[in-house]
Amino acid sequence: MGASVERCVRLIVAYDGTGFSGWQYQPQRRTVQGVLEQAVARIAPQAERAVASGRTDAGVHALAQAVSLRLHTRLDNGTLQRALNAYLPEDVQVLSVDDAPRGFHAIDDARGKRYRYVIDDGIRRDLFSRQHAWFVRQRLDVGSMQRAARWLIGQHDFRSFQSAGSPRVSTVRTVRDVSVERRPYQSGERVLIEIEADGFLYNMVRNVVGTLVEVGRGRQGVDWPAAVLAAGDRCQAGMTAPAHGLYLLRVYFDF
Amino acid sequence: MGASVERCVRLIVAYDGTGFSGWQYQPQRRTVQGVLEQAVARIAPQAERAVASGRTDAGVHALAQAVSLRLHTRLDNGTLQRALNAYLPEDVQVLSVDDAPRGFHAIDDARGKRYRYVIDDGIRRDLFSRQHAWFVRQRLDVGSMQRAARWLIGQHDFRSFQSAGSPRVSTVRTVRDVSVERRPYQSGERVLIEIEADGFLYNMVRNVVGTLVEVGRGRQGVDWPAAVLAAGDRCQAGMTAPAHGLYLLRVYFDF
């Protein structure tokens, strides 16, 4: 058996946010960071905390969260992945483990993120999706939402879309892509909104979704997001869409 | 306000079985019958229990369970449906309420039922489906399963597919249809097995599924179900597939 060595790894992790009080460790609460660090502790002595690219809120899901981790282990990446999955509960799953550059930090090194938001606008709420899609009791006009979304693309001050609670130094972000589409889903349909940016303000995706849904309902026109951006005032935007429709889809790095 | 009258109604009910100890009322347990009767009690004095066509086990879901109910109410069917849904928890939903013939009984009057079984045979378990599909860690040969399923169609003694615990007087049933197909599901696929019969023995669908999956894995040949039927012995069939992949899809009546 060789000696254990300190290694920097990047984990890609999926989780169902339903049973968690969010990513971030809190004593007495079930959090993704908490259960992940417990699993790591059973395998390897760990000097530092697991750091996720985005500290998702309670109820928010991840299809591919990125986590940086420094640990001492002799295990190769595939074995480490299987060992972690063996110790993790069934609502968290490590999708991959790979070597990261020395000093890798999942927040500081992230070059961008992509989120998906899932809306059920069927005639009747699909009870099997009640914790995984926002049920909106009105069929949405996806064409209008697509046109409205174009106002958000590019570099803007997104302070109108920032919730209180976690202020950032700068509220300027570059949105690289926003897509709105209707897709078949089992016997019904879903409206999917995806947003990719170099970074996000607190609740920015959920506030953008709440705003686009106002347009989709016909309560606001397709140019409304431009006015909301220009106002620089959170009160001008739509409601904050609920957490349980939101999925962290991908995190981008230079490696 | 008119006087309340005693009425017989048929409810069609959907539920996510995950949070329930099955359909049937049990003290101190959360059951579908229990929460439904609680909701009914808030609306109408009720003389008799709600009767479901099939007493689904813990973890089994229903897309359209049929329930007979006799109650005193002045409410019309649409209002009754909305009132029930207002009092029901979010994992049970009344899809329709309609008038039933006097003396209607959801078990005695059922002319047949159709079940669906959902299998996730992807490379990686989809954690969002962990309570709604059986994860089989091997890609199944759906063509072989289709051929194997044909042996089950028609009138047979299905005692080989009956689990102990709830014996029936006769073990002869007529299977009207069995279908096995692979369907796209989000970014992956699902194998769906549907079985329709004039009636089912205890665990019959789950035992048929366990048997067809043995064929789909290549452990048994496509003619194996014929031998299992002929043996008349539960020990000859495949394992009982887990409850959480099973959905009661439809119940048939003459009206």
PDB file of N, CA and C in Angstrom, chain B residues 90-177:
ATOM      1  N   GLU B  90     -50.825  17.456  -0.742  1.00  0.00           N
ATOM      2  CA  GLU B  90     -50.428  17.662  -2.139  1.00  0.00           C
ATOM      3  C   GLU B  90     -49.978  16.387  -2.844  1.00  0.00           C
ATOM      4  N   ASP B  91     -49.935  15.258  -2.162  1.00  0.00           N
ATOM      5  CA  ASP B  91     -49.595  14.013  -2.859  1.00  0.00           C
ATOM      6  C   ASP B  91     -50.806  13.144  -3.175  1.00  0.00           C
ATOM      7  N   VAL B  92     -51.994  13.696  -3.008  1.00  0.00           N
ATOM      8  CA  VAL B  92     -53.231  13.024  -3.440  1.00  0.00           C
ATOM      9  C   VAL B  92     -54.084  14.047  -4.155  1.00  0.00           C
ATOM     10  N   GLN B  93     -54.741  13.619  -5.195  1.00  0.00           N
ATOM     11  CA  GLN B  93     -55.512  14.551  -6.015  1.00  0.00           C
ATOM     12  C   GLN B  93     -56.744  13.828  -6.560  1.00  0.00           C
ATOM     13  N   VAL B  94     -57.895  14.440  -6.434  1.00  0.00           N
ATOM     14  CA  VAL B  94     -59.103  13.881  -7.041  1.00  0.00           C
ATOM     15  C   VAL B  94     -59.197  14.418  -8.459  1.00  0.00           C
ATOM     16  N   LEU B  95     -59.165  13.519  -9.431  1.00  0.00           N
ATOM     17  CA  LEU B  95     -59.172  13.936 -10.838  1.00  0.00           C
ATOM     18  C   LEU B  95     -60.574  14.133 -11.368  1.00  0.00           C
ATOM     19  N   SER B  96     -61.532  13.386 -10.820  1.00  0.00           N
ATOM     20  CA  SER B  96     -62.923  13.566 -11.262  1.00  0.00           C
ATOM     21  C   SER B  96     -63.858  12.974 -10.235  1.00  0.00           C
ATOM     22  N   VAL B  97     -65.088  13.491 -10.263  1.00  0.00           N
ATOM     23  CA  VAL B  97     -66.174  12.956  -9.431  1.00  0.00           C
ATOM     24  C   VAL B  97     -67.355  12.767 -10.361  1.00  0.00           C
ATOM     25  N   ASP B  98     -67.920  11.594 -10.414  1.00  0.00           N
ATOM     26  CA  ASP B  98     -69.164  11.478 -11.182  1.00  0.00           C
ATOM     27  C   ASP B  98     -70.165  10.571 -10.492  1.00  0.00           C
ATOM     28  N   ASP B  99     -71.409  10.696 -10.917  1.00  0.00           N
ATOM     29  CA  ASP B  99     -72.494   9.924 -10.304  1.00  0.00           C
ATOM     30  C   ASP B  99     -72.338   8.458 -10.643  1.00  0.00           C
ATOM     31  N   ALA B 100     -72.565   7.624  -9.657  1.00  0.00           N
ATOM     32  CA  ALA B 100     -72.484   6.188  -9.872  1.00  0.00           C
ATOM     33  C   ALA B 100     -73.858   5.581  -9.611  1.00  0.00           C
ATOM     34  N   PRO B 101     -74.100   4.407 -10.191  1.00  0.00           N
ATOM     35  CA  PRO B 101     -75.376   3.731  -9.932  1.00  0.00           C
ATOM     36  C   PRO B 101     -75.504   3.424  -8.438  1.00  0.00           C
ATOM     37  N   ARG B 102     -76.711   3.389  -7.963  1.00  0.00           N
ATOM     38  CA  ARG B 102     -76.987   3.056  -6.563  1.00  0.00           C
ATOM     39  C   ARG B 102     -76.332   1.705  -6.227  1.00  0.00           C
ATOM     40  N   GLY B 103     -75.638   1.647  -5.123  1.00  0.00           N
ATOM     41  CA  GLY B 103     -75.005   0.394  -4.718  1.00  0.00           C
ATOM     42  C   GLY B 103     -73.644   0.160  -5.357  1.00  0.00           C
ATOM     43  N   PHE B 104     -73.143   1.143  -6.078  1.00  0.00           N
ATOM     44  CA  PHE B 104     -71.839   1.027  -6.740  1.00  0.00           C
ATOM     45  C   PHE B 104     -70.746   0.655  -5.732  1.00  0.00           C
ATOM     46  N   HIS B 105     -69.928  -0.315  -6.128  1.00  0.00           N
ATOM     47  CA  HIS B 105     -68.849  -0.792  -5.266  1.00  0.00           C
ATOM     48  C   HIS B 105     -67.598  -0.943  -6.131  1.00  0.00           C
ATOM     49  N   ALA B 106     -66.547  -0.205  -5.777  1.00  0.00           N
ATOM     50  CA  ALA B 106     -65.382  -0.093  -6.679  1.00  0.00           C
ATOM     51  C   ALA B 106     -64.662  -1.411  -6.889  1.00  0.00           C
ATOM     52  N   ILE B 107     -64.743  -2.336  -5.946  1.00  0.00           N
ATOM     53  CA  ILE B 107     -64.105  -3.641  -6.169  1.00  0.00           C
ATOM     54  C   ILE B 107     -65.048  -4.564  -6.953  1.00  0.00           C
ATOM     55  N   ASP B 108     -66.264  -4.725  -6.433  1.00  0.00           N
ATOM     56  CA  ASP B 108     -67.182  -5.702  -7.032  1.00  0.00           C
ATOM     57  C   ASP B 108     -67.571  -5.334  -8.460  1.00  0.00           C
ATOM     58  N   ASP B 109     -67.634  -4.040  -8.746  1.00  0.00           N
ATOM     59  CA  ASP B 109     -68.110  -3.619 -10.063  1.00  0.00           C
ATOM     60  C   ASP B 109     -66.997  -3.422 -11.082  1.00  0.00           C
ATOM     61  N   ALA B 110     -65.743  -3.543 -10.655  1.00  0.00           N
ATOM     62  CA  ALA B 110     -64.634  -3.355 -11.605  1.00  0.00           C
ATOM     63  C   ALA B 110     -64.610  -4.511 -12.595  1.00  0.00           C
ATOM     64  N   ARG B 111     -64.488  -4.181 -13.870  1.00  0.00           N
ATOM     65  CA  ARG B 111     -64.448  -5.207 -14.918  1.00  0.00           C
ATOM     66  C   ARG B 111     -63.012  -5.508 -15.357  1.00  0.00           C
ATOM     67  N   GLY B 112     -62.093  -4.741 -14.846  1.00  0.00           N
ATOM     68  CA  GLY B 112     -60.695  -4.959 -15.206  1.00  0.00           C
ATOM     69  C   GLY B 112     -59.855  -3.785 -14.751  1.00  0.00           C
ATOM     70  N   LYS B 113     -58.553  -3.998 -14.782  1.00  0.00           N
ATOM     71  CA  LYS B 113     -57.628  -2.944 -14.392  1.00  0.00           C
ATOM     72  C   LYS B 113     -56.408  -2.985 -15.284  1.00  0.00           C
ATOM     73  N   ARG B 114     -55.767  -1.857 -15.365  1.00  0.00           N
ATOM     74  CA  ARG B 114     -54.520  -1.783 -16.121  1.00  0.00           C
ATOM     75  C   ARG B 114     -53.460  -1.152 -15.226  1.00  0.00           C
ATOM     76  N   TYR B 115     -52.304  -1.803 -15.167  1.00  0.00           N
ATOM     77  CA  TYR B 115     -51.173  -1.306 -14.386  1.00  0.00           C
ATOM     78  C   TYR B 115     -50.015  -0.965 -15.322  1.00  0.00           C
ATOM     79  N   ARG B 116     -49.199  -0.037 -14.878  1.00  0.00           N
ATOM     80  CA  ARG B 116     -47.950   0.275 -15.580  1.00  0.00           C
ATOM     81  C   ARG B 116     -46.792   0.045 -14.609  1.00  0.00           C
ATOM     82  N   TYR B 117     -45.707  -0.485 -15.145  1.00  0.00           N
ATOM     83  CA  TYR B 117     -44.505  -0.622 -14.336  1.00  0.00           C
ATOM     84  C   TYR B 117     -43.363   0.101 -15.054  1.00  0.00           C
ATOM     85  N   VAL B 118     -42.627   0.928 -14.316  1.00  0.00           N
ATOM     86  CA  VAL B 118     -41.589   1.776 -14.912  1.00  0.00           C
ATOM     87  C   VAL B 118     -40.204   1.319 -14.450  1.00  0.00           C
ATOM     88  N   ILE B 119     -39.340   1.045 -15.422  1.00  0.00           N
ATOM     89  CA  ILE B 119     -37.979   0.582 -15.140  1.00  0.00           C
ATOM     90  C   ILE B 119     -36.970   1.573 -15.711  1.00  0.00           C
ATOM     91  N   ASP B 120     -36.016   1.938 -14.892  1.00  0.00           N
ATOM     92  CA  ASP B 120     -34.890   2.773 -15.315  1.00  0.00           C
ATOM     93  C   ASP B 120     -33.707   1.828 -15.504  1.00  0.00           C
ATOM     94  N   ASP B 121     -33.336   1.574 -16.767  1.00  0.00           N
ATOM     95  CA  ASP B 121     -32.191   0.683 -17.015  1.00  0.00           C
ATOM     96  C   ASP B 121     -31.022   1.463 -17.614  1.00  0.00           C
ATOM     97  N   GLY B 122     -30.920   2.729 -17.185  1.00  0.00           N
ATOM     98  CA  GLY B 122     -29.833   3.583 -17.666  1.00  0.00           C
ATOM     99  C   GLY B 122     -28.495   3.185 -17.061  1.00  0.00           C
ATOM    100  N   ILE B 123     -27.443   3.817 -17.558  1.00  0.00           N
ATOM    101  CA  ILE B 123     -26.094   3.508 -17.076  1.00  0.00           C
ATOM    102  C   ILE B 123     -25.969   3.911 -15.614  1.00  0.00           C
ATOM    103  N   ARG B 124     -26.644   4.991 -15.289  1.00  0.00           N
ATOM    104  CA  ARG B 124     -26.566   5.530 -13.942  1.00  0.00           C
ATOM    105  C   ARG B 124     -27.984   5.730 -13.439  1.00  0.00           C
ATOM    106  N   ARG B 125     -28.219   5.362 -12.208  1.00  0.00           N
ATOM    107  CA  ARG B 125     -29.515   5.585 -11.568  1.00  0.00           C
ATOM    108  C   ARG B 125     -29.880   7.072 -11.627  1.00  0.00           C
ATOM    109  N   ASP B 126     -31.077   7.377 -12.100  1.00  0.00           N
ATOM    110  CA  ASP B 126     -31.558   8.750 -12.109  1.00  0.00           C
ATOM    111  C   ASP B 126     -32.085   9.062 -10.715  1.00  0.00           C
ATOM    112  N   LEU B 127     -31.381   9.905  -9.990  1.00  0.00           N
ATOM    113  CA  LEU B 127     -31.769  10.068  -8.581  1.00  0.00           C
ATOM    114  C   LEU B 127     -33.114  10.750  -8.419  1.00  0.00           C
ATOM    115  N   PHE B 128     -33.573  11.468  -9.444  1.00  0.00           N
ATOM    116  CA  PHE B 128     -34.877  12.101  -9.352  1.00  0.00           C
ATOM    117  C   PHE B 128     -36.024  11.100  -9.542  1.00  0.00           C
ATOM    118  N   SER B 129     -35.711   9.908 -10.009  1.00  0.00           N
ATOM    119  CA  SER B 129     -36.739   8.873 -10.185  1.00  0.00           C
ATOM    120  C   SER B 129     -36.618   7.760  -9.165  1.00  0.00           C
ATOM    121  N   ARG B 130     -35.817   7.957  -8.137  1.00  0.00           N
ATOM    122  CA  ARG B 130     -35.505   6.826  -7.252  1.00  0.00           C
ATOM    123  C   ARG B 130     -36.728   6.263  -6.552  1.00  0.00           C
ATOM    124  N   GLN B 131     -37.800   7.062  -6.393  1.00  0.00           N
ATOM    125  CA  GLN B 131     -39.004   6.540  -5.749  1.00  0.00           C
ATOM    126  C   GLN B 131     -40.126   6.290  -6.759  1.00  0.00           C
ATOM    127  N   HIS B 132     -39.785   6.398  -8.054  1.00  0.00           N
ATOM    128  CA  HIS B 132     -40.823   6.287  -9.081  1.00  0.00           C
ATOM    129  C   HIS B 132     -40.455   5.369 -10.224  1.00  0.00           C
ATOM    130  N   ALA B 133     -39.337   4.691 -10.138  1.00  0.00           N
ATOM    131  CA  ALA B 133     -38.941   3.714 -11.156  1.00  0.00           C
ATOM    132  C   ALA B 133     -37.984   2.729 -10.499  1.00  0.00           C
ATOM    133  N   TRP B 134     -38.009   1.507 -10.988  1.00  0.00           N
ATOM    134  CA  TRP B 134     -37.069   0.482 -10.502  1.00  0.00           C
ATOM    135  C   TRP B 134     -35.791   0.613 -11.303  1.00  0.00           C
ATOM    136  N   PHE B 135     -34.681   0.828 -10.617  1.00  0.00           N
ATOM    137  CA  PHE B 135     -33.405   0.933 -11.317  1.00  0.00           C
ATOM    138  C   PHE B 135     -32.795  -0.461 -11.458  1.00  0.00           C
ATOM    139  N   VAL B 136     -32.601  -0.867 -12.713  1.00  0.00           N
ATOM    140  CA  VAL B 136     -32.012  -2.164 -13.035  1.00  0.00           C
ATOM    141  C   VAL B 136     -30.662  -1.884 -13.689  1.00  0.00           C
ATOM    142  N   ARG B 137     -29.607  -2.366 -13.084  1.00  0.00           N
ATOM    143  CA  ARG B 137     -28.267  -1.989 -13.515  1.00  0.00           C
ATOM    144  C   ARG B 137     -27.813  -2.807 -14.722  1.00  0.00           C
ATOM    145  N   GLN B 138     -28.622  -2.867 -15.741  1.00  0.00           N
ATOM    146  CA  GLN B 138     -28.253  -3.610 -16.951  1.00  0.00           C
ATOM    147  C   GLN B 138     -29.252  -3.213 -18.026  1.00  0.00           C
ATOM    148  N   ARG B 139     -28.777  -2.953 -19.231  1.00  0.00           N
ATOM    149  CA  ARG B 139     -29.700  -2.583 -20.281  1.00  0.00           C
ATOM    150  C   ARG B 139     -30.521  -3.804 -20.685  1.00  0.00           C
ATOM    151  N   LEU B 140     -31.842  -3.644 -20.676  1.00  0.00           N
ATOM    152  CA  LEU B 140     -32.741  -4.776 -20.924  1.00  0.00           C
ATOM    153  C   LEU B 140     -33.013  -4.967 -22.411  1.00  0.00           C
ATOM    154  N   ASP B 141     -33.196  -6.215 -22.791  1.00  0.00           N
ATOM    155  CA  ASP B 141     -33.534  -6.553 -24.172  1.00  0.00           C
ATOM    156  C   ASP B 141     -35.058  -6.547 -24.304  1.00  0.00           C
ATOM    157  N   VAL B 142     -35.582  -5.420 -24.762  1.00  0.00           N
ATOM    158  CA  VAL B 142     -37.026  -5.216 -24.787  1.00  0.00           C
ATOM    159  C   VAL B 142     -37.706  -6.149 -25.796  1.00  0.00           C
ATOM    160  N   GLY B 143     -37.025  -6.452 -26.883  1.00  0.00           N
ATOM    161  CA  GLY B 143     -37.589  -7.373 -27.880  1.00  0.00           C
ATOM    162  C   GLY B 143     -37.873  -8.750 -27.274  1.00  0.00           C
ATOM    163  N   SER B 144     -36.937  -9.256 -26.515  1.00  0.00           N
ATOM    164  CA  SER B 144     -37.133 -10.556 -25.857  1.00  0.00           C
ATOM    165  C   SER B 144     -38.261 -10.485 -24.835  1.00  0.00           C
ATOM    166  N   MET B 145     -38.317  -9.392 -24.123  1.00  0.00           N
ATOM    167  CA  MET B 145     -39.375  -9.243 -23.110  1.00  0.00           C
ATOM    168  C   MET B 145     -40.745  -9.210 -23.766  1.00  0.00           C
ATOM    169  N   GLN B 146     -40.829  -8.561 -24.928  1.00  0.00           N
ATOM    170  CA  GLN B 146     -42.111  -8.522 -25.653  1.00  0.00           C
ATOM    171  C   GLN B 146     -42.548  -9.925 -26.044  1.00  0.00           C
ATOM    172  N   ARG B 147     -41.585 -10.711 -26.561  1.00  0.00           N
ATOM    173  CA  ARG B 147     -41.941 -12.070 -26.975  1.00  0.00           C
ATOM    174  C   ARG B 147     -42.319 -12.925 -25.770  1.00  0.00           C
ATOM    175  N   ALA B 148     -41.586 -12.772 -24.689  1.00  0.00           N
ATOM    176  CA  ALA B 148     -41.882 -13.532 -23.466  1.00  0.00           C
ATOM    177  C   ALA B 148     -43.264 -13.174 -22.915  1.00  0.00           C
ATOM    178  N   ALA B 149     -43.624 -11.892 -23.035  1.00  0.00           N
ATOM    179  CA  ALA B 149     -44.883 -11.412 -22.460  1.00  0.00           C
ATOM    180  C   ALA B 149     -46.092 -12.041 -23.139  1.00  0.00           C
ATOM    181  N   ARG B 150     -45.925 -12.429 -24.404  1.00  0.00           N
ATOM    182  CA  ARG B 150     -47.073 -12.988 -25.139  1.00  0.00           C
ATOM    183  C   ARG B 150     -47.626 -14.248 -24.493  1.00  0.00           C
ATOM    184  N   TRP B 151     -46.776 -15.001 -23.815  1.00  0.00           N
ATOM    185  CA  TRP B 151     -47.229 -16.229 -23.129  1.00  0.00           C
ATOM    186  C   TRP B 151     -48.267 -15.942 -22.059  1.00  0.00           C
ATOM    187  N   LEU B 152     -48.292 -14.720 -21.586  1.00  0.00           N
ATOM    188  CA  LEU B 152     -49.183 -14.398 -20.458  1.00  0.00           C
ATOM    189  C   LEU B 152     -50.579 -14.004 -20.895  1.00  0.00           C
ATOM    190  N   ILE B 153     -50.702 -13.646 -22.179  1.00  0.00           N
ATOM    191  CA  ILE B 153     -51.997 -13.154 -22.661  1.00  0.00           C
ATOM    192  C   ILE B 153     -52.997 -14.299 -22.728  1.00  0.00           C
ATOM    193  N   GLY B 154     -54.219 -14.000 -22.311  1.00  0.00           N
ATOM    194  CA  GLY B 154     -55.284 -15.015 -22.340  1.00  0.00           C
ATOM    195  C   GLY B 154     -55.645 -15.486 -20.946  1.00  0.00           C
ATOM    196  N   GLN B 155     -56.486 -16.521 -20.893  1.00  0.00           N
ATOM    197  CA  GLN B 155     -56.929 -17.049 -19.601  1.00  0.00           C
ATOM    198  C   GLN B 155     -55.960 -18.135 -19.123  1.00  0.00           C
ATOM    199  N   HIS B 156     -55.391 -17.915 -17.952  1.00  0.00           N
ATOM    200  CA  HIS B 156     -54.450 -18.882 -17.379  1.00  0.00           C
ATOM    201  C   HIS B 156     -54.643 -18.934 -15.866  1.00  0.00           C
ATOM    202  N   ASP B 157     -54.110 -20.001 -15.282  1.00  0.00           N
ATOM    203  CA  ASP B 157     -53.984 -20.064 -13.826  1.00  0.00           C
ATOM    204  C   ASP B 157     -52.667 -19.365 -13.470  1.00  0.00           C
ATOM    205  N   PHE B 158     -52.773 -18.232 -12.816  1.00  0.00           N
ATOM    206  CA  PHE B 158     -51.585 -17.410 -12.535  1.00  0.00           C
ATOM    207  C   PHE B 158     -51.011 -17.659 -11.134  1.00  0.00           C
ATOM    208  N   ARG B 159     -51.266 -18.848 -10.544  1.00  0.00           N
ATOM    209  CA  ARG B 159     -50.822 -19.052  -9.165  1.00  0.00           C
ATOM    210  C   ARG B 159     -49.294 -18.927  -9.013  1.00  0.00           C
ATOM    211  N   SER B 160     -48.569 -19.196 -10.077  1.00  0.00           N
ATOM    212  CA  SER B 160     -47.106 -19.033 -10.009  1.00  0.00           C
ATOM    213  C   SER B 160     -46.697 -17.575  -9.793  1.00  0.00           C
ATOM    214  N   PHE B 161     -47.625 -16.661 -10.088  1.00  0.00           N
ATOM    215  CA  PHE B 161     -47.324 -15.234  -9.983  1.00  0.00           C
ATOM    216  C   PHE B 161     -48.029 -14.585  -8.796  1.00  0.00           C
ATOM    217  N   GLN B 162     -48.516 -15.419  -7.861  1.00  0.00           N
ATOM    218  CA  GLN B 162     -49.213 -14.890  -6.700  1.00  0.00           C
ATOM    219  C   GLN B 162     -48.312 -14.975  -5.472  1.00  0.00           C
ATOM    220  N   SER B 163     -48.105 -13.843  -4.816  1.00  0.00           N
ATOM    221  CA  SER B 163     -47.342 -13.884  -3.567  1.00  0.00           C
ATOM    222  C   SER B 163     -48.237 -14.368  -2.439  1.00  0.00           C
ATOM    223  N   ALA B 164     -47.621 -14.935  -1.432  1.00  0.00           N
ATOM    224  CA  ALA B 164     -48.363 -15.349  -0.239  1.00  0.00           C
ATOM    225  C   ALA B 164     -48.921 -14.116   0.455  1.00  0.00           C
ATOM    226  N   GLY B 165     -49.954 -14.279   1.224  1.00  0.00           N
ATOM    227  CA  GLY B 165     -50.409 -13.181   2.071  1.00  0.00           C
ATOM    228  C   GLY B 165     -51.835 -12.753   1.820  1.00  0.00           C
ATOM    229  N   SER B 166     -52.369 -13.030   0.661  1.00  0.00           N
ATOM    230  CA  SER B 166     -53.721 -12.571   0.369  1.00  0.00           C
ATOM    231  C   SER B 166     -54.339 -13.502  -0.670  1.00  0.00           C
ATOM    232  N   PRO B 167     -54.511 -14.796  -0.310  1.00  0.00           N
ATOM    233  CA  PRO B 167     -54.941 -15.793  -1.286  1.00  0.00           C
ATOM    234  C   PRO B 167     -56.340 -15.503  -1.841  1.00  0.00           C
ATOM    235  N   ARG B 168     -56.531 -15.812  -3.100  1.00  0.00           N
ATOM    236  CA  ARG B 168     -57.837 -15.664  -3.745  1.00  0.00           C
ATOM    237  C   ARG B 168     -58.466 -17.045  -3.931  1.00  0.00           C
ATOM    238  N   VAL B 169     -59.793 -17.063  -4.028  1.00  0.00           N
ATOM    239  CA  VAL B 169     -60.504 -18.332  -4.198  1.00  0.00           C
ATOM    240  C   VAL B 169     -60.072 -19.017  -5.493  1.00  0.00           C
ATOM    241  N   SER B 170     -60.086 -18.255  -6.566  1.00  0.00           N
ATOM    242  CA  SER B 170     -59.606 -18.814  -7.830  1.00  0.00           C
ATOM    243  C   SER B 170     -58.357 -18.059  -8.250  1.00  0.00           C
ATOM    244  N   THR B 171     -57.411 -18.774  -8.833  1.00  0.00           N
ATOM    245  CA  THR B 171     -56.193 -18.117  -9.294  1.00  0.00           C
ATOM    246  C   THR B 171     -56.176 -18.001 -10.823  1.00  0.00           C
ATOM    247  N   VAL B 172     -57.334 -18.222 -11.421  1.00  0.00           N
ATOM    248  CA  VAL B 172     -57.451 -18.071 -12.875  1.00  0.00           C
ATOM    249  C   VAL B 172     -57.819 -16.622 -13.196  1.00  0.00           C
ATOM    250  N   ARG B 173     -57.055 -16.022 -14.093  1.00  0.00           N
ATOM    251  CA  ARG B 173     -57.359 -14.662 -14.526  1.00  0.00           C
ATOM    252  C   ARG B 173     -57.171 -14.587 -16.042  1.00  0.00           C
ATOM    253  N   THR B 174     -57.809 -13.569 -16.641  1.00  0.00           N
ATOM    254  CA  THR B 174     -57.636 -13.353 -18.069  1.00  0.00           C
ATOM    255  C   THR B 174     -56.841 -12.076 -18.298  1.00  0.00           C
ATOM    256  N   VAL B 175     -55.638 -12.257 -18.831  1.00  0.00           N
ATOM    257  CA  VAL B 175     -54.815 -11.093 -19.171  1.00  0.00           C
ATOM    258  C   VAL B 175     -55.185 -10.671 -20.590  1.00  0.00           C
ATOM    259  N   ARG B 176     -55.629  -9.433 -20.721  1.00  0.00           N
ATOM    260  CA  ARG B 176     -56.099  -8.950 -22.035  1.00  0.00           C
ATOM    261  C   ARG B 176     -54.976  -8.368 -22.863  1.00  0.00           C
ATOM    262  N   ASP B 177     -53.986  -7.833 -22.174  1.00  0.00           N
ATOM    263  CA  ASP B 177     -52.915  -7.159 -22.906  1.00  0.00           C
ATOM    264  C   ASP B 177     -51.674  -7.056 -22.028  1.00  0.00           C
TER     265      ASP B 177
END
